[in-house]
Short mmCIF file of C-alpha atoms and ligand atoms in Angstrom, two decimals:
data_model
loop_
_atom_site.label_atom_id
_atom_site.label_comp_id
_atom_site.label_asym_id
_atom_site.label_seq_id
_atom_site.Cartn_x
_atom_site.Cartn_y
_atom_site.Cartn_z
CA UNK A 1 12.70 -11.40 -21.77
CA UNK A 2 9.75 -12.76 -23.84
CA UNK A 3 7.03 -9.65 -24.49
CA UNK A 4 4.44 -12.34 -23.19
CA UNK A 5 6.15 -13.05 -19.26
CA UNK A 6 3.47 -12.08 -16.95
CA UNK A 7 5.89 -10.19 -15.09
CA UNK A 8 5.99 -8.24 -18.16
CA UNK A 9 2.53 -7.56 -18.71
CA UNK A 10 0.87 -7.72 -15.09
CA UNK A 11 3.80 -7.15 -13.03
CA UNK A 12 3.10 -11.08 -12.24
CA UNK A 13 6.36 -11.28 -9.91
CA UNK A 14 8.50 -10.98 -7.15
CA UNK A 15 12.06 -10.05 -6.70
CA UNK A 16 15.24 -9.84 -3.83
CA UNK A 17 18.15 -7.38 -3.83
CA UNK A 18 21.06 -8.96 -2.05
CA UNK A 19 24.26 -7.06 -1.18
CA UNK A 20 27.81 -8.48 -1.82
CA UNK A 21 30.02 -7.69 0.70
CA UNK A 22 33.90 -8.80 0.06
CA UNK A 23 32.61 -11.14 -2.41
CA UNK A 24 30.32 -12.68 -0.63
CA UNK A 25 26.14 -12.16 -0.46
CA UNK A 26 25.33 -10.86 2.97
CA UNK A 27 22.14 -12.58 4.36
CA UNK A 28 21.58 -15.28 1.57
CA UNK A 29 19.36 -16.84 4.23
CA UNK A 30 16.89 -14.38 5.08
CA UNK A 31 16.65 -12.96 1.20
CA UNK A 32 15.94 -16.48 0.33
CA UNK A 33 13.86 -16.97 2.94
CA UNK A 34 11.68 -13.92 1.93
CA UNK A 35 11.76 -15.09 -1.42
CA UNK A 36 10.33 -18.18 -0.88
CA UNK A 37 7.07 -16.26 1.51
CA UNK A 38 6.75 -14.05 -1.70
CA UNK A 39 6.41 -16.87 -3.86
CA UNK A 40 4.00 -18.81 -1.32
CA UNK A 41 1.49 -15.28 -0.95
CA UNK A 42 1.27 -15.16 -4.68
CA UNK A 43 1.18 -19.12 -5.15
CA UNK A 44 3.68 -18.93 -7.60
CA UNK A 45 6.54 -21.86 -7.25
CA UNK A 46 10.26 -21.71 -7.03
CA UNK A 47 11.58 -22.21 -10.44
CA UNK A 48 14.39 -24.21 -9.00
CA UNK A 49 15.26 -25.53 -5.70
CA UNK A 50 16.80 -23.52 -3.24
CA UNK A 51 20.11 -25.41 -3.22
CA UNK A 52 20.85 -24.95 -7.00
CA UNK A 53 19.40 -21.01 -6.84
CA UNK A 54 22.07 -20.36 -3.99
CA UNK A 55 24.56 -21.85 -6.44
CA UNK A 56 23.13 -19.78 -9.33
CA UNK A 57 23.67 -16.55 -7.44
CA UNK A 58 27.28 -17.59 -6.15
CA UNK A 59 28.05 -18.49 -10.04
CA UNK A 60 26.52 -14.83 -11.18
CA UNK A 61 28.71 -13.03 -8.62
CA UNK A 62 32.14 -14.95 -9.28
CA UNK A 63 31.67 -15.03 -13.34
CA UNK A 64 30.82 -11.21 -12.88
CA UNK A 65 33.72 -10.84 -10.50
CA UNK A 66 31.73 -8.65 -7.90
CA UNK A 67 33.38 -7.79 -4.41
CA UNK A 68 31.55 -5.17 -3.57
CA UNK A 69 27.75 -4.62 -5.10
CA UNK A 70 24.41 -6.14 -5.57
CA UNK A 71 22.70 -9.23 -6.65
CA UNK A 72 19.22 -8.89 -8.24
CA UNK A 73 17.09 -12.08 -8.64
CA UNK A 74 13.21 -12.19 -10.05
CA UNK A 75 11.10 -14.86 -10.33
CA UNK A 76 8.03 -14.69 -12.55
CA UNK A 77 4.97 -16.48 -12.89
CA UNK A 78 6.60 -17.33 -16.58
CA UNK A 79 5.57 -16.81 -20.32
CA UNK A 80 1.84 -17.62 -21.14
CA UNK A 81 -0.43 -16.08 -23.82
CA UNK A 82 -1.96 -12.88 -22.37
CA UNK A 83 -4.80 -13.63 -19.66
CA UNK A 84 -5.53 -12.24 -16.34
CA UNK A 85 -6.10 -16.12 -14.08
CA UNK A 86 -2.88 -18.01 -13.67
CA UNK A 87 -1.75 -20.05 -17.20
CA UNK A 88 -3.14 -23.53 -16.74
CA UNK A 89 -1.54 -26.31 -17.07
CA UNK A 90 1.13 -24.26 -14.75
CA UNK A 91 4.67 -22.87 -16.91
CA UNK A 92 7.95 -23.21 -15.39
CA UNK A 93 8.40 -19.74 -13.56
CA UNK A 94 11.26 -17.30 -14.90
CA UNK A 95 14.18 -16.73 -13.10
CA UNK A 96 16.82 -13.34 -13.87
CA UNK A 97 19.70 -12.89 -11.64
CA UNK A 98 22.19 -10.07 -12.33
CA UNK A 99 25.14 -9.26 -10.44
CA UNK A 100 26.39 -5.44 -10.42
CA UNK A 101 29.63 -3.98 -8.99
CA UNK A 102 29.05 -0.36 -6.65
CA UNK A 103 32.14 1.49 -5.37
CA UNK A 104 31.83 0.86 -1.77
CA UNK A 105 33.50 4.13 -1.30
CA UNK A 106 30.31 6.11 -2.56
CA UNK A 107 28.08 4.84 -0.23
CA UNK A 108 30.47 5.50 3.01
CA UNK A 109 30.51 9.31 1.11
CA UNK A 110 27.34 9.64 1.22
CA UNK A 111 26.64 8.25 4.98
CA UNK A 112 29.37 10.68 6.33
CA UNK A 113 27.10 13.50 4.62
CA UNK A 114 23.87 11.94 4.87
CA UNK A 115 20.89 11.90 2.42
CA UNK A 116 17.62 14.61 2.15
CA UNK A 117 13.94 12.76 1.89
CA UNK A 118 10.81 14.09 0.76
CA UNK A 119 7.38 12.86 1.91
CA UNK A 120 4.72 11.77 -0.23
CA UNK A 121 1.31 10.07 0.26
CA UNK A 122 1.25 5.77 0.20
CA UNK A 123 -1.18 4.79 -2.91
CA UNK A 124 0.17 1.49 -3.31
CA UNK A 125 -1.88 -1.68 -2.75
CA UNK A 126 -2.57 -3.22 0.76
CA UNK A 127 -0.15 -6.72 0.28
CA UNK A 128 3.20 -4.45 -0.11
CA UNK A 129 4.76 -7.16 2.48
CA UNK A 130 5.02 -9.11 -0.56
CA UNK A 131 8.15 -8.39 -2.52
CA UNK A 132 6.48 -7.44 -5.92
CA UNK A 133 8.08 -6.05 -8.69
CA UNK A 134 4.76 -3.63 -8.95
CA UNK A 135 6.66 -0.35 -7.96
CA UNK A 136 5.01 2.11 -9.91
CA UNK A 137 4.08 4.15 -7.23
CA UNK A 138 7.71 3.80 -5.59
CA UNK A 139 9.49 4.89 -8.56
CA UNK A 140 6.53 8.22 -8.98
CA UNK A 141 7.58 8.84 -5.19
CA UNK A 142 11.04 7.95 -5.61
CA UNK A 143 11.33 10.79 -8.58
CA UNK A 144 9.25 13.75 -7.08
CA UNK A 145 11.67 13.56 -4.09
CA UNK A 146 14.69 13.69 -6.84
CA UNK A 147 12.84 16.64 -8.76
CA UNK A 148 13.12 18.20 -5.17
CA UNK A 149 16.87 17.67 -4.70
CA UNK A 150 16.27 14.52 -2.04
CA UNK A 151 17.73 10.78 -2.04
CA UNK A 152 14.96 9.57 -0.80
CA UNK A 153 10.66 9.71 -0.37
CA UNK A 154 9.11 8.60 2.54
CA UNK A 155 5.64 7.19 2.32
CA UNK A 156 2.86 8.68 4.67
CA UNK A 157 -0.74 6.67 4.52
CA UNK A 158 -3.87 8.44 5.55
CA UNK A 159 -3.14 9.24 9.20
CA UNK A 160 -0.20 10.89 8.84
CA UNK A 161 1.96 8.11 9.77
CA UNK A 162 5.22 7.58 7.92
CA UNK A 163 4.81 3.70 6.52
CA UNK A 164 8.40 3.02 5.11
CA UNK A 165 10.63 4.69 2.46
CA UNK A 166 10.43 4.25 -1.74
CA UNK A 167 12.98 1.71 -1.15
CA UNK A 168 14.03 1.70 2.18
CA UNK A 169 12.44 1.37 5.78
CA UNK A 170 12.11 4.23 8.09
CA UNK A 171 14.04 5.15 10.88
CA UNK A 172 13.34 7.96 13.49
CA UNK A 173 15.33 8.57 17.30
CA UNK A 174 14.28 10.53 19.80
CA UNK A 175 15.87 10.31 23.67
CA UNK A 176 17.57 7.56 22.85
CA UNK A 177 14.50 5.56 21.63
CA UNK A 178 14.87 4.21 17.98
CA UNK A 179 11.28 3.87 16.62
CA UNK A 180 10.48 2.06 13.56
CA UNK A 181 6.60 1.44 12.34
CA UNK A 182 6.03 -2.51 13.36
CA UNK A 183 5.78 -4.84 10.23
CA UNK A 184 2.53 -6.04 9.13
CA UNK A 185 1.16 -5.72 5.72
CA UNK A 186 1.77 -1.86 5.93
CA UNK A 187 5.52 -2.02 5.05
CA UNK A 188 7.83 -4.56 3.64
CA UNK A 189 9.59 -6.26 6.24
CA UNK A 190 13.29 -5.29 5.74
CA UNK A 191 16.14 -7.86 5.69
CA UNK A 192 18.03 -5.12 7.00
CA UNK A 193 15.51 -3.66 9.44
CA UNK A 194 15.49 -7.17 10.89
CA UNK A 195 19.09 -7.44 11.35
CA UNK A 196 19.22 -3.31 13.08
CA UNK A 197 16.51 -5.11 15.23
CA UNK A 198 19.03 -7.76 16.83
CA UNK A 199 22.18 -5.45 16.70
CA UNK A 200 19.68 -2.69 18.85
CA UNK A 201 19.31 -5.74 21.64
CA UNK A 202 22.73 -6.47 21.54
CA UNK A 203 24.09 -2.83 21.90
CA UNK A 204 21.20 -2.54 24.99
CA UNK A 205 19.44 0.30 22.91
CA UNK A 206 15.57 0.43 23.30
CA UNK A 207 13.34 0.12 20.54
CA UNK A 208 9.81 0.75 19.67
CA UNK A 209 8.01 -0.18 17.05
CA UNK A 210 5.05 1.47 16.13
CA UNK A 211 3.57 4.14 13.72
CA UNK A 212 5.40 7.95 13.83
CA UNK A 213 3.77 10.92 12.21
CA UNK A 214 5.84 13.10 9.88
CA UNK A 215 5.54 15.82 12.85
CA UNK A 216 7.30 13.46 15.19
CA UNK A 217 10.25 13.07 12.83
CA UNK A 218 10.28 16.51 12.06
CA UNK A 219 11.05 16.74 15.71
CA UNK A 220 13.56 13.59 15.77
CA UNK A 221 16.95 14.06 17.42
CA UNK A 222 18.59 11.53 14.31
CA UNK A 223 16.68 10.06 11.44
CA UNK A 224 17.92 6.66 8.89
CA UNK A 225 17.03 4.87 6.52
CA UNK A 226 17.53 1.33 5.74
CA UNK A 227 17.89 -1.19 3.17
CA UNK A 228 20.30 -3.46 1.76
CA UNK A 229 21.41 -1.23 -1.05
CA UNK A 230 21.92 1.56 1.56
CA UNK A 231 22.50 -0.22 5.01
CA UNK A 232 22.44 1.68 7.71
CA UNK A 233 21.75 5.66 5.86
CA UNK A 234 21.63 9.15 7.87
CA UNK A 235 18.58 11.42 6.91
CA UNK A 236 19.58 14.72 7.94
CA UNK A 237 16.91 16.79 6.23
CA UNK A 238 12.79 16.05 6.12
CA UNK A 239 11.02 18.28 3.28
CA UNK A 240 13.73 20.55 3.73
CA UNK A 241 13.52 20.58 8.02
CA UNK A 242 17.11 19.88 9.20
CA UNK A 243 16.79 17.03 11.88
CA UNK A 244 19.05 17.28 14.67
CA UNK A 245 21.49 20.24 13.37
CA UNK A 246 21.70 19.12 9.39
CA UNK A 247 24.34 16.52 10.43
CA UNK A 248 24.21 12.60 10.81
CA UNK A 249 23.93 11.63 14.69
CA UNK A 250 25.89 9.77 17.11
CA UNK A 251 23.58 6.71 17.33
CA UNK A 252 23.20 6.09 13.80
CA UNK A 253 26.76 6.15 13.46
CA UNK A 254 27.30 3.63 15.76
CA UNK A 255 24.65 1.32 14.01
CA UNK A 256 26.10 1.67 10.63
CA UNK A 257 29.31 0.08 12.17
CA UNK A 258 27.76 -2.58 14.17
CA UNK A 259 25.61 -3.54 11.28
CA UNK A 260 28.51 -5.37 9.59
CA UNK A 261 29.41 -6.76 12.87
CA UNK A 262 25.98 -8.61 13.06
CA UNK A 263 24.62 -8.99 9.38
CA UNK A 264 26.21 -12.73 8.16
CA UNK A 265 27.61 -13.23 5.43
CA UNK A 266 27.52 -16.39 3.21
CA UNK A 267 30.26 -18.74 3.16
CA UNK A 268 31.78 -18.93 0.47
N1 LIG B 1 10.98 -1.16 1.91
C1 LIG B 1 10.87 -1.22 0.56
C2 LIG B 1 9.62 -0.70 -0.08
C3 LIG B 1 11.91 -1.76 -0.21
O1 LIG B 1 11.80 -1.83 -1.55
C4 LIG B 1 13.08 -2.20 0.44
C5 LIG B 1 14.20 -2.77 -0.32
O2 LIG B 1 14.20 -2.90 -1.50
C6 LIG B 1 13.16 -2.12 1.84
C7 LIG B 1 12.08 -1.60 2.54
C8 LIG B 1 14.38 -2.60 2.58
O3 LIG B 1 14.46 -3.99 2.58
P1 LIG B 1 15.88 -4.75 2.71
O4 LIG B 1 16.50 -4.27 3.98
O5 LIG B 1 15.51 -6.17 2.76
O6 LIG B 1 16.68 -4.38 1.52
#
């Protein structure tokens, strides 16, 4: 990376996390989709077009010889001598894409015990629909709740209300009801949230989204996370409060399985 790429310096960029599933990236679509919107808020252009980027990503995950892991592409605004307005004449934006192997056996570990998460107030900015690789007050969240022995750190904004996790949406049920806050600028909306969104229609479950208060989960008969890193994740503990017994519940059980039965997966 050059010391002068304004993703560098002003955090002048936006990224997608894509999960590989059997080889293959799960959701190519809607990433790339949400890639592209990212790019369009923050008038920044694709650096290539979105044929040859697919192929890029395939060629990362086959010479890296993933089956099971992650894909990580940025784009950045590119390399410019050191000014806050956009470098004019426009530079050609830069593009990273990495492509890690994870044991897929950890994460089904640590969904049949599920994860702790700690709340912690929501300082970032008000455009965190945008995918921005500005996560500083993420990764501040994300390590108090690991000081405190938790996997995760939920965000709560002024009125309580839980907004999404570090790196994850928020999940909470109660009577059957899974309630998720509704996606505006407040949250980033989830590839993954999306796709628990259709497989809750087709399994007939109700949903609601709206704002919950960290009271109401407190009070939640199951609690998950989600994200495509994580999938479909049990929380079984909220600042130390067991939700419903310690143990992750029926329903979000069932939705970690259907998720693979819904979420597409590239061909090939
Ligand atoms: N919310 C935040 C703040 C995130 O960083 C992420 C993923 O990185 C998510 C939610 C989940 O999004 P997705 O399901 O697309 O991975």
């Amino acid at each position: 990376m050059h010391v002068e790429d304004r993703g560098y310096q002003f955090s002048d960029g936006v990224y997608e996390v894509c999960e590989i599933h059997q080889g293959r990236l799960v959701d190519e679509t809607r990433h790339l989709d949400r890639l592209e919107r990212s790019l369009r808020e923050l008038k920044i252009r694709m650096p290539m077009d979105r044929k040859a980027l697919s192929h890029v990503l395939r060629e990362v995950v086959r010479r890296n010889r993933v089956r099971h892991g992650l894909v990580y592409m940025q784009v950045t605004r590119g390399v410019s001598r050191r000014d806050h307005p956009f470098p004019s004449p426009e530079v050609q934006p830069a593009l990273v894409v990495t492509a890690k192997s994870i044991d897929p056996a950890k994460g089904v570990k640590m969904a049949e015990k599920g994860i702790a998460v700690t709340t912690a107030p929501d300082n970032r900015w008000e455009r965190v629909d945008i995918k921005t690789v500005g996560l500083l007050p993420n990764v501040l969240a994300r390590q108090d709740a690991q000081e405190k022995g938790a996997q995760e750190a939920w965000l709560v904004d002024a009125d309580g209300n839980v907004t999404e996790g570090s790196s994850t949406n928020a999940w909470i049920i109660k009577d059957g009801a899974l309630i998720t806050r509704h996606a505006d600028r407040g949250i980033l909306r989830g590839i993954t949230r999306t796709v628990v969104v259709e497989v809750l229609a087709a399994e007939g479950l109700r949903l609601e989204e709206r704002p919950f208060s960290v009271e109401e989960a407190k009070k939640a008969d199951e609690a998950f996370v989600t994200s495509a890193t994580k999938i479909v994740m049990p929380v079984v503990s909220i600042d130390g409060q067991a939700i419903g017994g310690g143990r992750p519940g029926p329903l979000v059980k069932r939705l970690r399985g259907a998720f693979r039965r819904h979420s597409e997966l590239a061909a090939a």
